[in-house]
Structure formats: C-alpha cells, structure tokens
C-alpha cells in the first residue's frame, strides 16, 4: 500500500477536511484541492438530484492508477482522491481531490490532471434527475 | 451448427434421434452498468457465445439483440476489472462488465 496515496469510494458524505489533512506534510510548499459539487441546472434545465453508481472494485483500482500516475508525473508528495456513490442533492459533494507538492504549480497541474482523467477512465456513472425525466450523462451523442 | 447425433432405442422399440449441440458454446455472465442496464433491462445478463469469442463478437451480439447499443457514444468492456481490447478473448468464468461512457466527478 502506497502511503502517499489515499483512495476512498463511499456512499457517505465525503470528509473534505480529512482529504486535505491526508496530503499535508512538511516537505510541501503548496496544497491544491478540487471539490466537485452538484449543480442545480444543466443547460438551463432544473436538476433535482444526481444518482451516482460505480463498478466499485475497478473504480477504486482506476482511481489508484490515476493517483500513481499523478505522483510520478508531477513529483507530488501526496495525493488523495475521494468519490461518492448514491443519490446526491444539489450542493452535495461527489468528488474531492487534494494534492501536495514542493511548489504550487505541480499541485495545480496534478489536481487538474486527476479530475480530467477520472472523468475519462473511472467506471462511475451519473444520472441527472429532472422534474420530467432522467438522463444518463454523456451516454449518447 | 455442428451436432452430435445420438440414436436411442426406447422400451417400445421406437427409434428416437436426439440432436445435441456440440460443445462449441460457452455461457457468459455480463454485468451491466449505467445506461447498458436500462437497455438490456437487467443488471446480470447471461448469454451464450461461441468458444473463444472476442469482445468484438460480444459487441456485435449486443448490437444485434439490442439495437439501442448502436446509439451509445462509446462502449468499452472490462474483463476482471481491467479495460480490454476488442481482440481480447472471453472465457467462461471471466467477470465481464459493460462500460458505457463514464461520467464521474
């Protein structure tokens, strides 16, 4: 188990402070966190909630791969990636990423890399629930 | 389909021919996430494919049986928790998972 990396996939409220605390260390000059939140509309249409589901073992292993790549690519000191599953209300937090590095630039780049790659490769799906129906996000062109 | 024919003579001396499919098919269980579960209508879909069928064969089978699959932006397949290429060969006890476009975050 890599002690520079923490991956959590949970059906409970994510602990943003714990994510930040995990990456703190005396060798770092900067920490960047990314917090994703559930927005109340999509293209002007009111969203009631988002339902997230994951192919859990693979979602965890793919998040770990991203974390390992980010540590390697940006010489991070530490990185934590938390993701939520289940039904989330407006304003709730589906994802938290924290990265620490000797200098802030690497931490900013690593956070962006991690969330962009997560959205491409991690087997997690969200369904938008509207007043008049539901749609799996990005499933069809 | 190749068949093995068995001829049985029953107690009434009738001749009965039973055709059994040759052992060329395998049964596979597929887990369906996201929109693929809605298309297929169940989370665990069991079907039979020819032995040594590939992921490309599975995709073709799905499109033939559930035409809505052709409207997806993409479809990837994981074997035992790893993304697999279209040429990968499926085995009976693999954990096979359909991965429509992901949308985490």
Short mmCIF file of C-alpha atoms in Angstrom, two decimals:
data_model
loop_
_atom_site.label_atom_id
_atom_site.label_comp_id
_atom_site.label_asym_id
_atom_site.label_seq_id
_atom_site.Cartn_x
_atom_site.Cartn_y
_atom_site.Cartn_z
CA UNK A 1 0.00 0.00 0.00
CA UNK A 2 1.42 3.34 -1.07
CA UNK A 3 1.46 5.68 1.92
CA UNK A 4 1.50 8.75 -0.36
CA UNK A 5 -1.89 7.87 -1.79
CA UNK A 6 -5.37 7.60 -0.31
CA UNK A 7 -8.38 6.45 -2.35
CA UNK A 8 -11.91 6.38 -0.96
CA UNK A 9 -15.15 5.39 -2.69
CA UNK A 10 -18.05 5.84 -0.30
CA UNK A 11 -21.82 6.09 -0.08
CA UNK A 12 -21.48 8.51 2.85
CA UNK A 13 -20.79 12.27 2.87
CA UNK A 14 -17.15 12.83 1.87
CA UNK A 15 -14.88 14.30 4.53
CA UNK A 16 -13.22 17.24 2.75
CA UNK A 17 -11.07 18.10 5.76
CA UNK A 18 -9.74 14.52 6.02
CA UNK A 19 -8.81 14.62 2.32
CA UNK A 20 -6.87 17.85 2.86
CA UNK A 21 -5.28 16.61 6.09
CA UNK A 22 -4.05 13.42 4.40
CA UNK A 23 -1.85 15.35 1.94
CA UNK A 24 -0.35 17.80 4.46
CA UNK A 25 3.33 17.22 5.13
CA UNK A 26 6.43 19.23 5.98
CA UNK A 27 8.10 18.74 2.56
CA UNK A 28 5.32 20.53 0.69
CA UNK A 29 5.12 24.20 -0.22
CA UNK A 30 1.59 24.03 -1.60
CA UNK A 31 -1.63 22.06 -1.46
CA UNK A 32 -4.37 22.31 -4.05
CA UNK A 33 -7.82 20.81 -3.54
CA UNK A 34 -10.59 20.31 -6.05
CA UNK A 35 -14.13 19.92 -4.78
CA UNK A 36 -16.86 18.93 -7.22
CA UNK A 37 -20.42 19.93 -6.31
CA UNK A 38 -23.86 19.06 -7.62
CA UNK A 39 -25.18 21.95 -9.73
CA UNK A 40 -28.87 22.88 -9.79
CA UNK A 41 -29.23 23.01 -13.57
CA UNK A 42 -27.95 21.62 -16.87
CA UNK A 43 -28.27 23.83 -19.96
CA UNK A 44 -30.93 25.87 -18.20
CA UNK A 45 -32.96 22.83 -17.13
CA UNK A 46 -33.59 22.41 -13.41
CA UNK A 47 -31.86 19.37 -11.89
CA UNK A 48 -33.44 17.80 -8.79
CA UNK A 49 -30.58 15.45 -7.86
CA UNK A 50 -27.83 13.23 -9.27
CA UNK A 51 -27.63 9.46 -8.83
CA UNK A 52 -24.09 8.03 -8.97
CA UNK A 53 -23.18 4.38 -9.38
CA UNK A 54 -19.81 2.68 -9.71
CA UNK A 55 -18.31 -0.64 -10.70
CA UNK A 56 -16.63 -0.46 -7.35
CA UNK A 57 -13.53 -2.69 -7.46
CA UNK A 58 -12.47 -1.28 -10.80
CA UNK A 59 -13.39 2.31 -9.89
CA UNK A 60 -11.05 2.07 -6.91
CA UNK A 61 -8.25 0.49 -8.96
CA UNK A 62 -8.61 3.10 -11.74
CA UNK A 63 -8.57 5.96 -9.19
CA UNK A 64 -5.42 4.43 -7.71
CA UNK A 65 -3.79 4.29 -11.17
CA UNK A 66 -4.54 8.00 -11.67
CA UNK A 67 -3.06 8.83 -8.27
CA UNK A 68 0.09 6.81 -9.02
CA UNK A 69 0.46 8.48 -12.42
CA UNK A 70 -0.02 11.92 -10.87
CA UNK A 71 2.61 11.29 -8.19
CA UNK A 72 5.04 10.17 -10.89
CA UNK A 73 4.23 12.85 -13.46
CA UNK A 74 4.16 15.88 -11.12
CA UNK A 75 6.55 14.69 -8.37
CA UNK A 76 3.78 15.01 -5.80
CA UNK A 77 4.39 14.49 -2.14
CA UNK A 78 0.90 13.14 -1.58
CA UNK A 79 -2.49 12.82 -3.26
CA UNK A 80 -5.95 11.80 -2.06
CA UNK A 81 -8.95 11.10 -4.30
CA UNK A 82 -12.39 10.61 -2.75
CA UNK A 83 -15.56 9.83 -4.72
CA UNK A 84 -19.12 9.39 -3.63
CA UNK A 85 -21.81 6.98 -4.88
CA UNK A 86 -25.56 7.05 -4.30
CA UNK A 87 -28.15 9.78 -4.54
CA UNK A 88 -26.83 13.35 -4.12
CA UNK A 89 -28.82 16.53 -3.58
CA UNK A 90 -27.94 19.97 -5.01
CA UNK A 91 -24.80 21.34 -3.35
CA UNK A 92 -23.56 17.95 -2.15
CA UNK A 93 -20.04 16.83 -3.00
CA UNK A 94 -19.44 13.88 -5.35
CA UNK A 95 -15.66 14.25 -5.60
CA UNK A 96 -12.75 15.69 -3.61
CA UNK A 97 -9.12 15.65 -4.75
CA UNK A 98 -6.17 17.03 -2.80
CA UNK A 99 -2.55 17.14 -3.98
CA UNK A 100 0.58 18.41 -2.26
CA UNK A 101 3.89 19.25 -3.88
CA UNK A 102 7.09 21.14 -3.20
CA UNK A 103 5.78 24.03 -5.34
CA UNK A 104 2.22 25.11 -6.09
CA UNK A 105 2.37 24.74 -9.90
CA UNK A 106 2.76 20.98 -9.73
CA UNK A 107 -0.11 20.70 -7.25
CA UNK A 108 -2.45 22.75 -9.51
CA UNK A 109 -1.47 20.68 -12.56
CA UNK A 110 -1.87 17.39 -10.69
CA UNK A 111 -5.37 18.27 -9.47
CA UNK A 112 -6.48 19.18 -12.96
CA UNK A 113 -4.91 16.03 -14.42
CA UNK A 114 -6.58 13.85 -11.78
CA UNK A 115 -10.13 15.20 -12.26
CA UNK A 116 -9.83 15.26 -16.08
CA UNK A 117 -8.55 11.66 -16.18
CA UNK A 118 -11.12 10.48 -13.63
CA UNK A 119 -13.88 11.74 -15.92
CA UNK A 120 -12.39 9.70 -18.80
CA UNK A 121 -11.43 6.39 -17.24
CA UNK A 122 -13.03 5.66 -13.86
CA UNK A 123 -16.13 3.45 -14.18
CA UNK A 124 -18.57 5.73 -12.38
CA UNK A 125 -21.82 6.92 -13.94
CA UNK A 126 -24.21 9.71 -13.03
CA UNK A 127 -27.84 10.11 -13.91
CA UNK A 128 -29.43 13.54 -13.86
CA UNK A 129 -32.91 13.54 -12.37
CA UNK A 130 -35.16 16.30 -13.77
CA UNK A 131 -38.75 17.17 -12.94
CA UNK A 132 -39.90 15.40 -16.11
CA UNK A 133 -37.42 12.55 -16.55
CA UNK A 134 -33.89 11.24 -16.10
CA UNK A 135 -30.79 11.06 -18.31
CA UNK A 136 -27.50 9.15 -18.05
CA UNK A 137 -24.91 11.90 -18.50
CA UNK A 138 -22.76 11.69 -21.68
CA UNK A 139 -24.12 8.27 -22.67
CA UNK A 140 -25.36 9.27 -26.12
CA UNK A 141 -24.05 11.90 -28.57
CA UNK B 1 -24.13 -25.65 -36.12
CA UNK B 2 -22.27 -28.96 -35.84
CA UNK B 3 -24.24 -31.63 -33.98
CA UNK B 4 -23.60 -34.97 -32.39
CA UNK B 5 -26.44 -37.33 -33.08
CA UNK B 6 -27.45 -39.94 -30.56
CA UNK B 7 -29.74 -42.75 -31.51
CA UNK B 8 -31.70 -44.23 -28.65
CA UNK B 9 -33.98 -47.22 -28.80
CA UNK B 10 -36.61 -46.94 -26.13
CA UNK B 11 -38.67 -49.63 -24.49
CA UNK B 12 -41.28 -49.54 -27.21
CA UNK B 13 -38.65 -50.19 -29.87
CA UNK B 14 -39.16 -46.80 -31.47
CA UNK B 15 -36.09 -45.14 -32.84
CA UNK B 16 -35.57 -41.68 -31.44
CA UNK B 17 -32.90 -39.34 -32.72
CA UNK B 18 -31.77 -36.66 -30.29
CA UNK B 19 -29.60 -33.86 -31.56
CA UNK B 20 -27.36 -32.21 -29.01
CA UNK B 21 -25.38 -29.12 -29.86
CA UNK B 22 -21.69 -29.85 -30.00
CA UNK B 23 -19.74 -28.36 -27.13
CA UNK B 24 -18.81 -25.22 -29.00
CA UNK B 25 -20.68 -22.63 -26.99
CA UNK B 26 -19.87 -21.08 -23.66
CA UNK B 27 -22.19 -19.39 -21.26
CA UNK B 28 -21.06 -15.96 -20.09
CA UNK B 29 -22.42 -13.65 -17.46
CA UNK B 30 -22.19 -9.93 -18.13
CA UNK B 31 -22.66 -7.14 -15.59
CA UNK B 32 -24.38 -4.07 -16.99
CA UNK B 33 -23.82 -0.60 -15.54
CA UNK B 34 -25.37 2.78 -16.28
CA UNK B 35 -27.37 3.05 -19.46
CA UNK B 36 -26.49 -0.52 -20.52
CA UNK B 37 -28.63 -1.85 -17.65
CA UNK B 38 -31.58 0.18 -18.92
CA UNK B 39 -31.05 -1.07 -22.48
CA UNK B 40 -30.78 -4.75 -21.52
CA UNK B 41 -33.33 -4.47 -18.73
CA UNK B 42 -31.28 -6.31 -16.12
CA UNK B 43 -28.01 -5.96 -14.23
CA UNK B 44 -26.81 -9.52 -14.82
CA UNK B 45 -27.24 -10.67 -18.39
CA UNK B 46 -26.39 -14.25 -19.24
CA UNK B 47 -25.96 -15.37 -22.81
CA UNK B 48 -24.05 -17.91 -24.83
CA UNK B 49 -21.32 -17.17 -27.33
CA UNK B 50 -19.02 -19.40 -29.34
CA UNK B 51 -15.95 -20.61 -27.50
CA UNK B 52 -13.05 -18.19 -27.87
CA UNK B 53 -15.40 -15.34 -28.79
CA UNK B 54 -13.80 -11.92 -28.56
CA UNK B 55 -15.06 -8.63 -27.17
CA UNK B 56 -15.78 -7.58 -30.77
CA UNK B 57 -18.03 -10.66 -31.10
CA UNK B 58 -19.79 -9.73 -27.85
CA UNK B 59 -20.38 -6.16 -29.06
CA UNK B 60 -21.80 -7.50 -32.32
CA UNK B 61 -24.09 -9.86 -30.37
CA UNK B 62 -25.31 -6.96 -28.22
CA UNK B 63 -25.99 -4.67 -31.18
CA UNK B 64 -27.88 -7.46 -32.97
CA UNK B 65 -30.05 -8.25 -29.95
CA UNK B 66 -30.42 -4.73 -28.53
CA UNK B 67 -30.21 -2.20 -31.40
CA UNK B 68 -30.11 0.76 -28.96
CA UNK B 69 -26.47 -0.14 -28.29
CA UNK B 70 -25.57 1.44 -31.61
CA UNK B 71 -26.70 4.84 -30.31
CA UNK B 72 -24.13 4.92 -27.47
CA UNK B 73 -21.25 7.36 -27.74
CA UNK B 74 -18.87 4.52 -26.85
CA UNK B 75 -18.87 1.07 -25.27
CA UNK B 76 -15.91 -0.41 -23.50
CA UNK B 77 -15.72 -3.83 -21.89
CA UNK B 78 -13.75 -4.77 -18.80
CA UNK B 79 -12.54 -8.28 -18.13
CA UNK B 80 -11.76 -8.97 -14.46
CA UNK B 81 -11.66 -5.24 -13.59
CA UNK B 82 -9.34 -4.16 -16.43
CA UNK B 83 -10.26 -2.47 -19.71
CA UNK B 84 -9.82 -4.97 -22.53
CA UNK B 85 -9.18 -4.55 -26.27
CA UNK B 86 -11.73 -5.64 -28.89
CA UNK B 87 -9.48 -8.58 -29.78
CA UNK B 88 -9.40 -9.95 -26.22
CA UNK B 89 -10.83 -13.45 -25.91
CA UNK B 90 -13.58 -14.12 -23.39
CA UNK B 91 -13.55 -17.12 -21.08
CA UNK B 92 -16.47 -18.66 -19.28
CA UNK B 93 -15.62 -17.60 -15.74
CA UNK B 94 -14.37 -14.11 -16.51
CA UNK B 95 -16.07 -11.17 -14.85
CA UNK B 96 -17.28 -9.31 -17.92
CA UNK B 97 -18.57 -5.77 -17.43
CA UNK B 98 -20.12 -3.33 -19.90
CA UNK B 99 -18.74 0.19 -19.54
CA UNK B 100 -20.77 2.83 -21.38
CA UNK B 101 -19.35 6.40 -21.41
CA UNK B 102 -18.29 7.16 -17.84
CA UNK B 103 -19.42 10.36 -16.12
CA UNK B 104 -17.91 10.50 -12.66
CA UNK B 105 -16.84 13.67 -10.95
#
